[in-house]
Short mmCIF file of the N, C-alpha and C atoms (twelve columns), coordinates in Angstrom:
data_MODEL
# 
_entry.id   MODEL 
# 
loop_
_atom_site.group_PDB 
_atom_site.id 
_atom_site.type_symbol 
_atom_site.label_atom_id 
_atom_site.label_alt_id 
_atom_site.label_comp_id 
_atom_site.label_asym_id 
_atom_site.label_seq_id 
_atom_site.Cartn_x 
_atom_site.Cartn_y 
_atom_site.Cartn_z 
_atom_site.pdbx_PDB_model_num 
ATOM 1   N N  . MET A 1   -10.939 25.715  -33.036 1 
ATOM 2   C CA . MET A 1   -9.612  26.048  -32.565 1 
ATOM 3   C C  . MET A 1   -9.367  25.454  -31.169 1 
ATOM 4   N N  . LYS A 2   -10.399 25.542  -30.292 1 
ATOM 5   C CA . LYS A 2   -10.257 24.992  -28.944 1 
ATOM 6   C C  . LYS A 2   -10.022 23.491  -28.997 1 
ATOM 7   N N  . LYS A 3   -10.713 22.825  -29.921 1 
ATOM 8   C CA . LYS A 3   -10.542 21.373  -30.042 1 
ATOM 9   C C  . LYS A 3   -9.112  21.044  -30.450 1 
ATOM 10  N N  . LEU A 4   -8.551  21.817  -31.373 1 
ATOM 11  C CA . LEU A 4   -7.188  21.582  -31.841 1 
ATOM 12  C C  . LEU A 4   -6.199  21.754  -30.686 1 
ATOM 13  N N  . VAL A 5   -6.380  22.796  -29.883 1 
ATOM 14  C CA . VAL A 5   -5.492  23.034  -28.746 1 
ATOM 15  C C  . VAL A 5   -5.597  21.880  -27.750 1 
ATOM 16  N N  . LEU A 6   -6.818  21.427  -27.469 1 
ATOM 17  C CA . LEU A 6   -6.999  20.302  -26.549 1 
ATOM 18  C C  . LEU A 6   -6.342  19.033  -27.080 1 
ATOM 19  N N  . ILE A 7   -6.507  18.779  -28.353 1 
ATOM 20  C CA . ILE A 7   -5.895  17.587  -28.961 1 
ATOM 21  C C  . ILE A 7   -4.378  17.663  -28.852 1 
ATOM 22  N N  . LEU A 8   -3.817  18.828  -29.125 1 
ATOM 23  C CA . LEU A 8   -2.366  18.990  -29.023 1 
ATOM 24  C C  . LEU A 8   -1.884  18.815  -27.577 1 
ATOM 25  N N  . LEU A 9   -2.625  19.382  -26.623 1 
ATOM 26  C CA . LEU A 9   -2.234  19.230  -25.222 1 
ATOM 27  C C  . LEU A 9   -2.268  17.773  -24.781 1 
ATOM 28  N N  . PHE A 10  -3.343  17.074  -25.121 1 
ATOM 29  C CA . PHE A 10  -3.432  15.659  -24.754 1 
ATOM 30  C C  . PHE A 10  -2.371  14.837  -25.481 1 
ATOM 31  N N  . GLY A 11  -2.100  15.190  -26.726 1 
ATOM 32  C CA . GLY A 11  -1.062  14.477  -27.486 1 
ATOM 33  C C  . GLY A 11  0.302   14.657  -26.857 1 
ATOM 34  N N  . CYS A 12  0.608   15.880  -26.438 1 
ATOM 35  C CA . CYS A 12  1.898   16.142  -25.794 1 
ATOM 36  C C  . CYS A 12  1.998   15.423  -24.456 1 
ATOM 37  N N  . ALA A 13  0.913   15.443  -23.703 1 
ATOM 38  C CA . ALA A 13  0.921   14.761  -22.405 1 
ATOM 39  C C  . ALA A 13  1.130   13.266  -22.577 1 
ATOM 40  N N  . ALA A 14  0.539   12.684  -23.617 1 
ATOM 41  C CA . ALA A 14  0.667   11.249  -23.848 1 
ATOM 42  C C  . ALA A 14  2.067   10.877  -24.306 1 
ATOM 43  N N  . CYS A 15  2.769   11.808  -24.908 1 
ATOM 44  C CA . CYS A 15  4.090   11.506  -25.470 1 
ATOM 45  C C  . CYS A 15  5.231   11.797  -24.510 1 
ATOM 46  N N  . THR A 16  4.962   12.374  -23.367 1 
ATOM 47  C CA . THR A 16  6.061   12.676  -22.452 1 
ATOM 48  C C  . THR A 16  6.570   11.405  -21.820 1 
ATOM 49  N N  . THR A 17  7.868   11.268  -21.797 1 
ATOM 50  C CA . THR A 17  8.502   10.103  -21.170 1 
ATOM 51  C C  . THR A 17  9.730   10.571  -20.421 1 
ATOM 52  N N  . GLN A 18  10.234  9.726   -19.593 1 
ATOM 53  C CA . GLN A 18  11.452  10.012  -18.871 1 
ATOM 54  C C  . GLN A 18  12.599  9.369   -19.640 1 
ATOM 55  N N  . ALA A 19  13.520  10.203  -20.125 1 
ATOM 56  C CA . ALA A 19  14.646  9.682   -20.890 1 
ATOM 57  C C  . ALA A 19  15.565  8.901   -19.967 1 
ATOM 58  N N  . GLN A 20  16.043  7.749   -20.448 1 
ATOM 59  C CA . GLN A 20  16.956  6.936   -19.659 1 
ATOM 60  C C  . GLN A 20  18.096  6.473   -20.541 1 
ATOM 61  N N  . ASP A 21  19.241  6.389   -19.945 1 
ATOM 62  C CA . ASP A 21  20.408  5.867   -20.625 1 
ATOM 63  C C  . ASP A 21  20.230  4.364   -20.778 1 
ATOM 64  N N  . PRO A 22  20.254  3.836   -22.023 1 
ATOM 65  C CA . PRO A 22  20.024  2.404   -22.204 1 
ATOM 66  C C  . PRO A 22  21.056  1.524   -21.508 1 
ATOM 67  N N  . THR A 23  22.220  2.082   -21.181 1 
ATOM 68  C CA . THR A 23  23.236  1.271   -20.513 1 
ATOM 69  C C  . THR A 23  23.074  1.278   -18.997 1 
ATOM 70  N N  . SER A 24  22.253  2.209   -18.477 1 
ATOM 71  C CA . SER A 24  22.077  2.251   -17.030 1 
ATOM 72  C C  . SER A 24  21.061  1.196   -16.601 1 
ATOM 73  N N  . PRO A 25  21.209  0.694   -15.390 1 
ATOM 74  C CA . PRO A 25  20.258  -0.322  -14.919 1 
ATOM 75  C C  . PRO A 25  18.875  0.286   -14.754 1 
ATOM 76  N N  . GLN A 26  17.879  -0.511  -15.083 1 
ATOM 77  C CA . GLN A 26  16.500  -0.067  -14.951 1 
ATOM 78  C C  . GLN A 26  16.102  -0.133  -13.479 1 
ATOM 79  N N  . PRO A 27  15.209  0.799   -13.048 1 
ATOM 80  C CA . PRO A 27  14.774  0.726   -11.650 1 
ATOM 81  C C  . PRO A 27  14.042  -0.577  -11.376 1 
ATOM 82  N N  . ALA A 28  14.237  -1.079  -10.185 1 
ATOM 83  C CA . ALA A 28  13.569  -2.326  -9.809  1 
ATOM 84  C C  . ALA A 28  12.075  -2.090  -9.678  1 
ATOM 85  N N  . ALA A 29  11.332  -3.126  -9.914  1 
ATOM 86  C CA . ALA A 29  9.881   -3.047  -9.748  1 
ATOM 87  C C  . ALA A 29  9.563   -2.844  -8.273  1 
ATOM 88  N N  . ALA A 30  8.368   -2.374  -7.993  1 
ATOM 89  C CA . ALA A 30  7.958   -2.175  -6.608  1 
ATOM 90  C C  . ALA A 30  8.120   -3.488  -5.852  1 
ATOM 91  N N  . PRO A 31  8.679   -3.423  -4.648  1 
ATOM 92  C CA . PRO A 31  8.886   -4.656  -3.918  1 
ATOM 93  C C  . PRO A 31  7.561   -5.329  -3.596  1 
ATOM 94  N N  . VAL A 32  7.621   -6.614  -3.580  1 
ATOM 95  C CA . VAL A 32  6.437   -7.380  -3.248  1 
ATOM 96  C C  . VAL A 32  6.208   -7.254  -1.750  1 
ATOM 97  N N  . ILE A 33  4.964   -7.000  -1.366  1 
ATOM 98  C CA . ILE A 33  4.644   -6.826  0.045   1 
ATOM 99  C C  . ILE A 33  5.036   -8.048  0.850   1 
ATOM 100 N N  . ALA A 34  5.044   -9.207  0.238   1 
ATOM 101 C CA . ALA A 34  5.350   -10.443 0.958   1 
ATOM 102 C C  . ALA A 34  6.848   -10.701 1.076   1 
ATOM 103 N N  . ALA A 35  7.683   -9.716  0.719   1 
ATOM 104 C CA . ALA A 35  9.134   -9.905  0.782   1 
ATOM 105 C C  . ALA A 35  9.546   -10.318 2.190   1 
ATOM 106 N N  . SER A 36  10.495  -11.244 2.269   1 
ATOM 107 C CA . SER A 36  10.904  -11.723 3.586   1 
ATOM 108 C C  . SER A 36  12.109  -10.945 4.087   1 
ATOM 109 N N  . GLY A 37  12.334  -10.985 5.398   1 
ATOM 110 C CA . GLY A 37  13.481  -10.311 5.993   1 
ATOM 111 C C  . GLY A 37  13.346  -8.807  5.960   1 
ATOM 112 N N  . SER A 38  12.142  -8.289  6.062   1 
ATOM 113 C CA . SER A 38  11.930  -6.860  5.931   1 
ATOM 114 C C  . SER A 38  10.999  -6.334  7.005   1 
ATOM 115 N N  . THR A 39  10.739  -5.061  6.928   1 
ATOM 116 C CA . THR A 39  9.799   -4.420  7.839   1 
ATOM 117 C C  . THR A 39  8.417   -5.044  7.693   1 
ATOM 118 N N  . VAL A 40  8.095   -5.508  6.503   1 
ATOM 119 C CA . VAL A 40  6.795   -6.158  6.288   1 
ATOM 120 C C  . VAL A 40  6.692   -7.411  7.153   1 
ATOM 121 N N  . ASP A 41  7.787   -8.143  7.285   1 
ATOM 122 C CA . ASP A 41  7.779   -9.310  8.177   1 
ATOM 123 C C  . ASP A 41  7.466   -8.887  9.606   1 
ATOM 124 N N  . ASP A 42  8.031   -7.737  10.025  1 
ATOM 125 C CA . ASP A 42  7.748   -7.232  11.366  1 
ATOM 126 C C  . ASP A 42  6.260   -6.919  11.507  1 
ATOM 127 N N  . ILE A 43  5.674   -6.319  10.470  1 
ATOM 128 C CA . ILE A 43  4.243   -6.002  10.495  1 
ATOM 129 C C  . ILE A 43  3.426   -7.284  10.607  1 
ATOM 130 N N  . ARG A 44  3.747   -8.254  9.777   1 
ATOM 131 C CA . ARG A 44  2.997   -9.521  9.808   1 
ATOM 132 C C  . ARG A 44  3.173   -10.248 11.147  1 
ATOM 133 N N  . ARG A 45  4.362   -10.165 11.724  1 
ATOM 134 C CA . ARG A 45  4.604   -10.785 13.033  1 
ATOM 135 C C  . ARG A 45  3.762   -10.095 14.102  1 
ATOM 136 N N  . LEU A 46  3.704   -8.781  14.058  1 
ATOM 137 C CA . LEU A 46  2.911   -8.038  15.042  1 
ATOM 138 C C  . LEU A 46  1.424   -8.348  14.914  1 
ATOM 139 N N  . ILE A 47  0.947   -8.510  13.691  1 
ATOM 140 C CA . ILE A 47  -0.466  -8.831  13.475  1 
ATOM 141 C C  . ILE A 47  -0.750  -10.270 13.905  1 
ATOM 142 N N  . GLY A 48  0.150   -11.185 13.559  1 
ATOM 143 C CA . GLY A 48  -0.057  -12.595 13.881  1 
ATOM 144 C C  . GLY A 48  -1.369  -13.084 13.285  1 
ATOM 145 N N  . THR A 49  -2.087  -13.907 14.038  1 
ATOM 146 C CA . THR A 49  -3.424  -14.319 13.622  1 
ATOM 147 C C  . THR A 49  -4.388  -13.316 14.229  1 
ATOM 148 N N  . PRO A 50  -5.058  -12.526 13.397  1 
ATOM 149 C CA . PRO A 50  -5.935  -11.477 13.928  1 
ATOM 150 C C  . PRO A 50  -7.255  -12.027 14.469  1 
ATOM 151 N N  . SER A 51  -7.188  -12.642 15.654  1 
ATOM 152 C CA . SER A 51  -8.359  -13.258 16.281  1 
ATOM 153 C C  . SER A 51  -9.370  -12.198 16.710  1 
ATOM 154 N N  . CYS A 52  -10.643 -12.580 16.656  1 
ATOM 155 C CA . CYS A 52  -11.706 -11.657 17.044  1 
ATOM 156 C C  . CYS A 52  -12.943 -12.439 17.470  1 
ATOM 157 N N  . SER A 53  -13.799 -11.750 18.203  1 
ATOM 158 C CA . SER A 53  -15.096 -12.330 18.540  1 
ATOM 159 C C  . SER A 53  -16.226 -11.478 17.961  1 
ATOM 160 N N  . ASP A 54  -15.895 -10.226 17.550  1 
ATOM 161 C CA . ASP A 54  -16.883 -9.386  16.873  1 
ATOM 162 C C  . ASP A 54  -16.179 -8.314  16.031  1 
ATOM 163 N N  . ASN A 55  -16.940 -7.673  15.156  1 
ATOM 164 C CA . ASN A 55  -16.382 -6.695  14.209  1 
ATOM 165 C C  . ASN A 55  -15.672 -5.528  14.881  1 
ATOM 166 N N  . SER A 56  -16.082 -5.160  16.095  1 
ATOM 167 C CA . SER A 56  -15.477 -4.001  16.760  1 
ATOM 168 C C  . SER A 56  -13.992 -4.206  17.064  1 
ATOM 169 N N  . GLN A 57  -13.514 -5.433  17.031  1 
ATOM 170 C CA . GLN A 57  -12.104 -5.719  17.314  1 
ATOM 171 C C  . GLN A 57  -11.241 -5.701  16.052  1 
ATOM 172 N N  . CYS A 58  -11.851 -5.543  14.905  1 
ATOM 173 C CA . CYS A 58  -11.113 -5.609  13.635  1 
ATOM 174 C C  . CYS A 58  -10.847 -4.218  13.059  1 
ATOM 175 N N  . ARG A 59  -9.642  -4.050  12.530  1 
ATOM 176 C CA . ARG A 59  -9.223  -2.807  11.887  1 
ATOM 177 C C  . ARG A 59  -8.468  -3.162  10.608  1 
ATOM 178 N N  . SER A 60  -8.310  -2.163  9.739   1 
ATOM 179 C CA . SER A 60  -7.477  -2.373  8.544   1 
ATOM 180 C C  . SER A 60  -6.300  -1.421  8.615   1 
ATOM 181 N N  . LEU A 61  -5.149  -1.904  8.203   1 
ATOM 182 C CA . LEU A 61  -3.896  -1.158  8.289   1 
ATOM 183 C C  . LEU A 61  -3.386  -0.842  6.891   1 
ATOM 184 N N  . PRO A 62  -3.222  0.449   6.552   1 
ATOM 185 C CA . PRO A 62  -2.608  0.774   5.261   1 
ATOM 186 C C  . PRO A 62  -1.119  0.412   5.323   1 
ATOM 187 N N  . VAL A 63  -0.636  -0.297  4.304   1 
ATOM 188 C CA . VAL A 63  0.741   -0.786  4.305   1 
ATOM 189 C C  . VAL A 63  1.471   -0.316  3.049   1 
ATOM 190 N N  . GLY A 64  2.679   0.234   3.241   1 
ATOM 191 C CA . GLY A 64  3.518   0.629   2.122   1 
ATOM 192 C C  . GLY A 64  3.097   1.937   1.498   1 
ATOM 193 N N  . ALA A 65  3.600   2.164   0.278   1 
ATOM 194 C CA . ALA A 65  3.310   3.391   -0.454  1 
ATOM 195 C C  . ALA A 65  3.444   3.127   -1.939  1 
ATOM 196 N N  . LEU A 66  2.617   3.794   -2.710  1 
ATOM 197 C CA . LEU A 66  2.700   3.760   -4.170  1 
ATOM 198 C C  . LEU A 66  3.322   5.064   -4.646  1 
ATOM 199 N N  . ALA A 67  3.954   5.053   -5.802  1 
ATOM 200 C CA . ALA A 67  4.611   6.239   -6.332  1 
ATOM 201 C C  . ALA A 67  3.642   7.392   -6.516  1 
ATOM 202 N N  . CYS A 68  2.423   7.094   -6.832  1 
ATOM 203 C CA . CYS A 68  1.435   8.132   -7.089  1 
ATOM 204 C C  . CYS A 68  0.654   8.506   -5.823  1 
ATOM 205 N N  . GLY A 69  0.982   7.866   -4.711  1 
ATOM 206 C CA . GLY A 69  0.309   8.152   -3.450  1 
ATOM 207 C C  . GLY A 69  -0.569  7.002   -3.000  1 
ATOM 208 N N  . GLY A 70  -0.825  6.955   -1.734  1 
ATOM 209 C CA . GLY A 70  -1.674  5.919   -1.165  1 
ATOM 210 C C  . GLY A 70  -0.890  4.663   -0.829  1 
ATOM 211 N N  . PRO A 71  -1.537  3.757   -0.083  1 
ATOM 212 C CA . PRO A 71  -0.866  2.514   0.330   1 
ATOM 213 C C  . PRO A 71  -0.868  1.464   -0.774  1 
ATOM 214 N N  . GLN A 72  0.042   0.493   -0.642  1 
ATOM 215 C CA . GLN A 72  0.099   -0.630  -1.577  1 
ATOM 216 C C  . GLN A 72  -1.035  -1.611  -1.311  1 
ATOM 217 N N  . GLU A 73  -1.375  -1.780  -0.048  1 
ATOM 218 C CA . GLU A 73  -2.449  -2.694  0.317   1 
ATOM 219 C C  . GLU A 73  -2.902  -2.387  1.739   1 
ATOM 220 N N  . TYR A 74  -3.969  -3.039  2.141   1 
ATOM 221 C CA . TYR A 74  -4.479  -2.940  3.505   1 
ATOM 222 C C  . TYR A 74  -4.469  -4.341  4.114   1 
ATOM 223 N N  . LEU A 75  -4.005  -4.429  5.352   1 
ATOM 224 C CA . LEU A 75  -4.000  -5.710  6.056   1 
ATOM 225 C C  . LEU A 75  -4.955  -5.638  7.247   1 
ATOM 226 N N  . PRO A 76  -5.765  -6.686  7.437   1 
ATOM 227 C CA . PRO A 76  -6.637  -6.718  8.604   1 
ATOM 228 C C  . PRO A 76  -5.834  -7.072  9.858   1 
ATOM 229 N N  . TRP A 77  -6.208  -6.467  10.986  1 
ATOM 230 C CA . TRP A 77  -5.572  -6.788  12.263  1 
ATOM 231 C C  . TRP A 77  -6.612  -6.678  13.381  1 
ATOM 232 N N  . SER A 78  -6.279  -7.233  14.522  1 
ATOM 233 C CA . SER A 78  -7.222  -7.283  15.632  1 
ATOM 234 C C  . SER A 78  -6.706  -6.502  16.837  1 
ATOM 235 N N  . THR A 79  -7.595  -5.740  17.448  1 
ATOM 236 C CA . THR A 79  -7.241  -5.020  18.675  1 
ATOM 237 C C  . THR A 79  -7.157  -5.966  19.865  1 
ATOM 238 N N  . LEU A 80  -7.640  -7.191  19.701  1 
ATOM 239 C CA . LEU A 80  -7.673  -8.163  20.780  1 
ATOM 240 C C  . LEU A 80  -6.268  -8.565  21.251  1 
ATOM 241 N N  . LYS A 81  -5.338  -8.749  20.288  1 
ATOM 242 C CA . LYS A 81  -4.001  -9.247  20.647  1 
ATOM 243 C C  . LYS A 81  -2.850  -8.388  20.122  1 
ATOM 244 N N  . THR A 82  -3.127  -7.380  19.329  1 
ATOM 245 C CA . THR A 82  -2.063  -6.610  18.685  1 
ATOM 246 C C  . THR A 82  -1.778  -5.316  19.441  1 
ATOM 247 N N  . ASN A 83  -0.480  -5.017  19.615  1 
ATOM 248 C CA . ASN A 83  -0.055  -3.760  20.219  1 
ATOM 249 C C  . ASN A 83  -0.208  -2.672  19.146  1 
ATOM 250 N N  . GLU A 84  -1.257  -1.887  19.265  1 
ATOM 251 C CA . GLU A 84  -1.580  -0.898  18.229  1 
ATOM 252 C C  . GLU A 84  -0.460  0.119   18.027  1 
ATOM 253 N N  . ARG A 85  0.087   0.638   19.083  1 
ATOM 254 C CA . ARG A 85  1.142   1.655   18.978  1 
ATOM 255 C C  . ARG A 85  2.342   1.120   18.203  1 
ATOM 256 N N  . GLU A 86  2.779   -0.086  18.552  1 
ATOM 257 C CA . GLU A 86  3.938   -0.686  17.879  1 
ATOM 258 C C  . GLU A 86  3.618   -0.992  16.414  1 
ATOM 259 N N  . LEU A 87  2.409   -1.500  16.145  1 
ATOM 260 C CA . LEU A 87  2.006   -1.818  14.774  1 
ATOM 261 C C  . LEU A 87  1.964   -0.564  13.908  1 
ATOM 262 N N  . LEU A 88  1.345   0.494   14.405  1 
ATOM 263 C CA . LEU A 88  1.248   1.731   13.621  1 
ATOM 264 C C  . LEU A 88  2.621   2.350   13.378  1 
ATOM 265 N N  . ALA A 89  3.500   2.294   14.366  1 
ATOM 266 C CA . ALA A 89  4.858   2.820   14.201  1 
ATOM 267 C C  . ALA A 89  5.630   2.022   13.151  1 
ATOM 268 N N  . THR A 90  5.475   0.708   13.172  1 
ATOM 269 C CA . THR A 90  6.170   -0.151  12.200  1 
ATOM 270 C C  . THR A 90  5.622   0.091   10.793  1 
ATOM 271 N N  . ALA A 91  4.306   0.247   10.673  1 
ATOM 272 C CA . ALA A 91  3.699   0.532   9.369   1 
ATOM 273 C C  . ALA A 91  4.170   1.887   8.847   1 
ATOM 274 N N  . GLU A 92  4.297   2.850   9.724   1 
ATOM 275 C CA . GLU A 92  4.781   4.178   9.320   1 
ATOM 276 C C  . GLU A 92  6.239   4.096   8.864   1 
ATOM 277 N N  . ARG A 93  7.041   3.266   9.559   1 
ATOM 278 C CA . ARG A 93  8.440   3.072   9.164   1 
ATOM 279 C C  . ARG A 93  8.523   2.459   7.765   1 
ATOM 280 N N  . PHE A 94  7.677   1.459   7.500   1 
ATOM 281 C CA . PHE A 94  7.690   0.838   6.171   1 
ATOM 282 C C  . PHE A 94  7.248   1.834   5.099   1 
ATOM 283 N N  . LYS A 95  6.247   2.639   5.404   1 
ATOM 284 C CA . LYS A 95  5.787   3.656   4.456   1 
ATOM 285 C C  . LYS A 95  6.935   4.610   4.114   1 
ATOM 286 N N  . ALA A 96  7.670   5.068   5.135   1 
ATOM 287 C CA . ALA A 96  8.807   5.970   4.916   1 
ATOM 288 C C  . ALA A 96  9.900   5.285   4.087   1 
ATOM 289 N N  . GLU A 97  10.161  4.004   4.363   1 
ATOM 290 C CA . GLU A 97  11.153  3.252   3.585   1 
ATOM 291 C C  . GLU A 97  10.750  3.196   2.113   1 
ATOM 292 N N  . ARG A 98  9.475   2.889   1.864   1 
ATOM 293 C CA . ARG A 98  8.975   2.797   0.480   1 
ATOM 294 C C  . ARG A 98  9.040   4.147   -0.216  1 
ATOM 295 N N  . GLN A 99  8.667   5.225   0.496   1 
ATOM 296 C CA . GLN A 99  8.709   6.549   -0.108  1 
ATOM 297 C C  . GLN A 99  10.137  6.938   -0.471  1 
ATOM 298 N N  . ALA A 100 11.095  6.605   0.379   1 
ATOM 299 C CA . ALA A 100 12.506  6.881   0.080   1 
ATOM 300 C C  . ALA A 100 12.967  6.059   -1.120  1 
ATOM 301 N N  . GLN A 101 12.546  4.797   -1.169  1 
ATOM 302 C CA . GLN A 101 12.915  3.939   -2.293  1 
ATOM 303 C C  . GLN A 101 12.317  4.472   -3.595  1 
ATOM 304 N N  . ILE A 102 11.072  4.899   -3.547  1 
ATOM 305 C CA . ILE A 102 10.396  5.455   -4.727  1 
ATOM 306 C C  . ILE A 102 11.136  6.692   -5.206  1 
ATOM 307 N N  . LYS A 103 11.499  7.564   -4.271  1 
ATOM 308 C CA . LYS A 103 12.189  8.808   -4.628  1 
ATOM 309 C C  . LYS A 103 13.566  8.526   -5.226  1 
ATOM 310 N N  . SER A 104 14.311  7.617   -4.606  1 
ATOM 311 C CA . SER A 104 15.678  7.355   -5.086  1 
ATOM 312 C C  . SER A 104 15.706  6.618   -6.419  1 
ATOM 313 N N  . SER A 105 14.705  5.791   -6.688  1 
ATOM 314 C CA . SER A 105 14.707  5.019   -7.932  1 
ATOM 315 C C  . SER A 105 13.975  5.724   -9.067  1 
ATOM 316 N N  . GLY A 106 13.206  6.769   -8.746  1 
ATOM 317 C CA . GLY A 106 12.411  7.423   -9.775  1 
ATOM 318 C C  . GLY A 106 11.226  6.576   -10.206 1 
ATOM 319 N N  . GLU A 107 10.845  5.631   -9.355  1 
ATOM 320 C CA . GLU A 107 9.738   4.725   -9.663  1 
ATOM 321 C C  . GLU A 107 8.477   5.511   -10.014 1 
ATOM 322 N N  . MET A 108 7.764   5.010   -10.995 1 
ATOM 323 C CA . MET A 108 6.498   5.615   -11.396 1 
ATOM 324 C C  . MET A 108 5.437   4.517   -11.382 1 
ATOM 325 N N  . SER A 109 4.178   4.923   -11.240 1 
ATOM 326 C CA . SER A 109 3.097   3.945   -11.259 1 
ATOM 327 C C  . SER A 109 1.844   4.605   -11.789 1 
ATOM 328 N N  . ILE A 110 0.865   3.782   -12.089 1 
ATOM 329 C CA . ILE A 110 -0.410  4.346   -12.491 1 
ATOM 330 C C  . ILE A 110 -1.081  4.910   -11.246 1 
ATOM 331 N N  . CYS A 111 -1.853  5.930   -11.426 1 
ATOM 332 C CA . CYS A 111 -2.503  6.575   -10.283 1 
ATOM 333 C C  . CYS A 111 -3.882  5.960   -10.081 1 
ATOM 334 N N  . ILE A 112 -3.954  5.054   -9.117  1 
ATOM 335 C CA . ILE A 112 -5.233  4.447   -8.785  1 
ATOM 336 C C  . ILE A 112 -5.507  4.689   -7.313  1 
ATOM 337 N N  . HIS A 113 -6.755  4.786   -6.983  1 
ATOM 338 C CA . HIS A 113 -7.145  4.961   -5.583  1 
ATOM 339 C C  . HIS A 113 -7.597  3.610   -5.055  1 
ATOM 340 N N  . ARG A 114 -6.939  3.161   -4.016  1 
ATOM 341 C CA . ARG A 114 -7.328  1.913   -3.374  1 
ATOM 342 C C  . ARG A 114 -8.069  2.267   -2.096  1 
ATOM 343 N N  . PRO A 115 -9.385  2.159   -2.109  1 
ATOM 344 C CA . PRO A 115 -10.130 2.510   -0.898  1 
ATOM 345 C C  . PRO A 115 -9.876  1.503   0.226   1 
ATOM 346 N N  . ASP A 116 -9.938  2.003   1.431   1 
ATOM 347 C CA . ASP A 116 -9.770  1.158   2.604   1 
ATOM 348 C C  . ASP A 116 -10.967 0.212   2.682   1 
ATOM 349 N N  . PRO A 117 -10.724 -1.109  2.617   1 
ATOM 350 C CA . PRO A 117 -11.842 -2.051  2.641   1 
ATOM 351 C C  . PRO A 117 -12.426 -2.248  4.037   1 
ATOM 352 N N  . GLY A 118 -11.739 -1.730  5.054   1 
ATOM 353 C CA . GLY A 118 -12.173 -2.002  6.414   1 
ATOM 354 C C  . GLY A 118 -11.868 -3.457  6.752   1 
ATOM 355 N N  . ALA A 119 -12.337 -3.890  7.888   1 
ATOM 356 C CA . ALA A 119 -12.121 -5.279  8.294   1 
ATOM 357 C C  . ALA A 119 -13.329 -5.752  9.096   1 
ATOM 358 N N  . VAL A 120 -13.628 -7.020  8.949   1 
ATOM 359 C CA . VAL A 120 -14.762 -7.633  9.641   1 
ATOM 360 C C  . VAL A 120 -14.319 -8.950  10.276  1 
ATOM 361 N N  . CYS A 121 -15.048 -9.348  11.294  1 
ATOM 362 C CA . CYS A 121 -14.762 -10.604 11.982  1 
ATOM 363 C C  . CYS A 121 -15.540 -11.721 11.290  1 
ATOM 364 N N  . VAL A 122 -14.804 -12.670 10.727  1 
ATOM 365 C CA . VAL A 122 -15.416 -13.816 10.048  1 
ATOM 366 C C  . VAL A 122 -14.836 -15.088 10.646  1 
ATOM 367 N N  . SER A 123 -15.687 -15.885 11.243  1 
ATOM 368 C CA . SER A 123 -15.265 -17.170 11.835  1 
ATOM 369 C C  . SER A 123 -14.089 -16.994 12.801  1 
ATOM 370 N N  . GLY A 124 -14.137 -15.936 13.609  1 
ATOM 371 C CA . GLY A 124 -13.115 -15.737 14.642  1 
ATOM 372 C C  . GLY A 124 -11.829 -15.100 14.174  1 
ATOM 373 N N  . THR A 125 -11.763 -14.619 12.911  1 
ATOM 374 C CA . THR A 125 -10.559 -13.990 12.382  1 
ATOM 375 C C  . THR A 125 -10.926 -12.725 11.617  1 
ATOM 376 N N  . CYS A 126 -10.154 -11.659 11.830  1 
ATOM 377 C CA . CYS A 126 -10.390 -10.428 11.076  1 
ATOM 378 C C  . CYS A 126 -10.006 -10.643 9.625   1 
ATOM 379 N N  . GLN A 127 -10.898 -10.254 8.738   1 
ATOM 380 C CA . GLN A 127 -10.715 -10.388 7.292   1 
ATOM 381 C C  . GLN A 127 -10.940 -9.024  6.655   1 
ATOM 382 N N  . PRO A 128 -10.397 -8.815  5.433   1 
ATOM 383 C CA . PRO A 128 -10.709 -7.559  4.743   1 
ATOM 384 C C  . PRO A 128 -12.216 -7.400  4.597   1 
ATOM 385 N N  . GLY A 129 -12.709 -6.170  4.697   1 
ATOM 386 C CA . GLY A 129 -14.132 -5.899  4.571   1 
ATOM 387 C C  . GLY A 129 -14.694 -6.478  3.293   1 
ATOM 388 N N  . GLY A 130 -15.928 -6.846  3.339   1 
ATOM 389 C CA . GLY A 130 -16.566 -7.441  2.168   1 
ATOM 390 C C  . GLY A 130 -16.391 -8.938  2.089   1 
ATOM 391 N N  . ALA A 131 -15.581 -9.522  2.983   1 
ATOM 392 C CA . ALA A 131 -15.400 -10.981 2.985   1 
ATOM 393 C C  . ALA A 131 -16.717 -11.622 3.391   1 
ATOM 394 N N  . SER A 132 -17.064 -12.666 2.717   1 
ATOM 395 C CA . SER A 132 -18.326 -13.337 3.060   1 
ATOM 396 C C  . SER A 132 -18.051 -14.472 4.033   1 
ATOM 397 N N  . PRO A 133 -18.924 -14.630 5.024   1 
ATOM 398 C CA . PRO A 133 -18.726 -15.713 5.987   1 
ATOM 399 C C  . PRO A 133 -18.777 -17.071 5.312   1 
ATOM 400 N N  . SER A 134 -17.922 -17.966 5.748   1 
ATOM 401 C CA . SER A 134 -17.961 -19.317 5.184   1 
ATOM 402 C C  . SER A 134 -19.081 -20.106 5.826   1 
ATOM 403 N N  . ALA A 135 -19.589 -21.029 5.044   1 
ATOM 404 C CA . ALA A 135 -20.717 -21.829 5.509   1 
ATOM 405 C C  . ALA A 135 -20.264 -22.894 6.463   1 
# 
């Protein structure tokens, strides 16, 4: 009996959908992080070339928001040349923009956890963690 109840619960969960009027416009896909003329451009401008001389100068920045939670991606940046306060404020502004867009469009996504890769100094530039030094 317990197995039957579990099967029915999973079956119902798998069949739930959000009804939509076929004549209404479909929600737009999540914006591409590389979109131009946006807050993301401000973030990339603030980061510039993330120069470094050692790993202690490198950080990773969570950028954007997913419908199910968490950031869309992480960008490496350097404490050597970047105004941290301004960068974090701009990233927070973009996160709020994305969350508002997600809420207004009803956007949905798969729930995946994107762990922070960290950042390391490779050949004088901060790179996402796990990057291998070039020969």
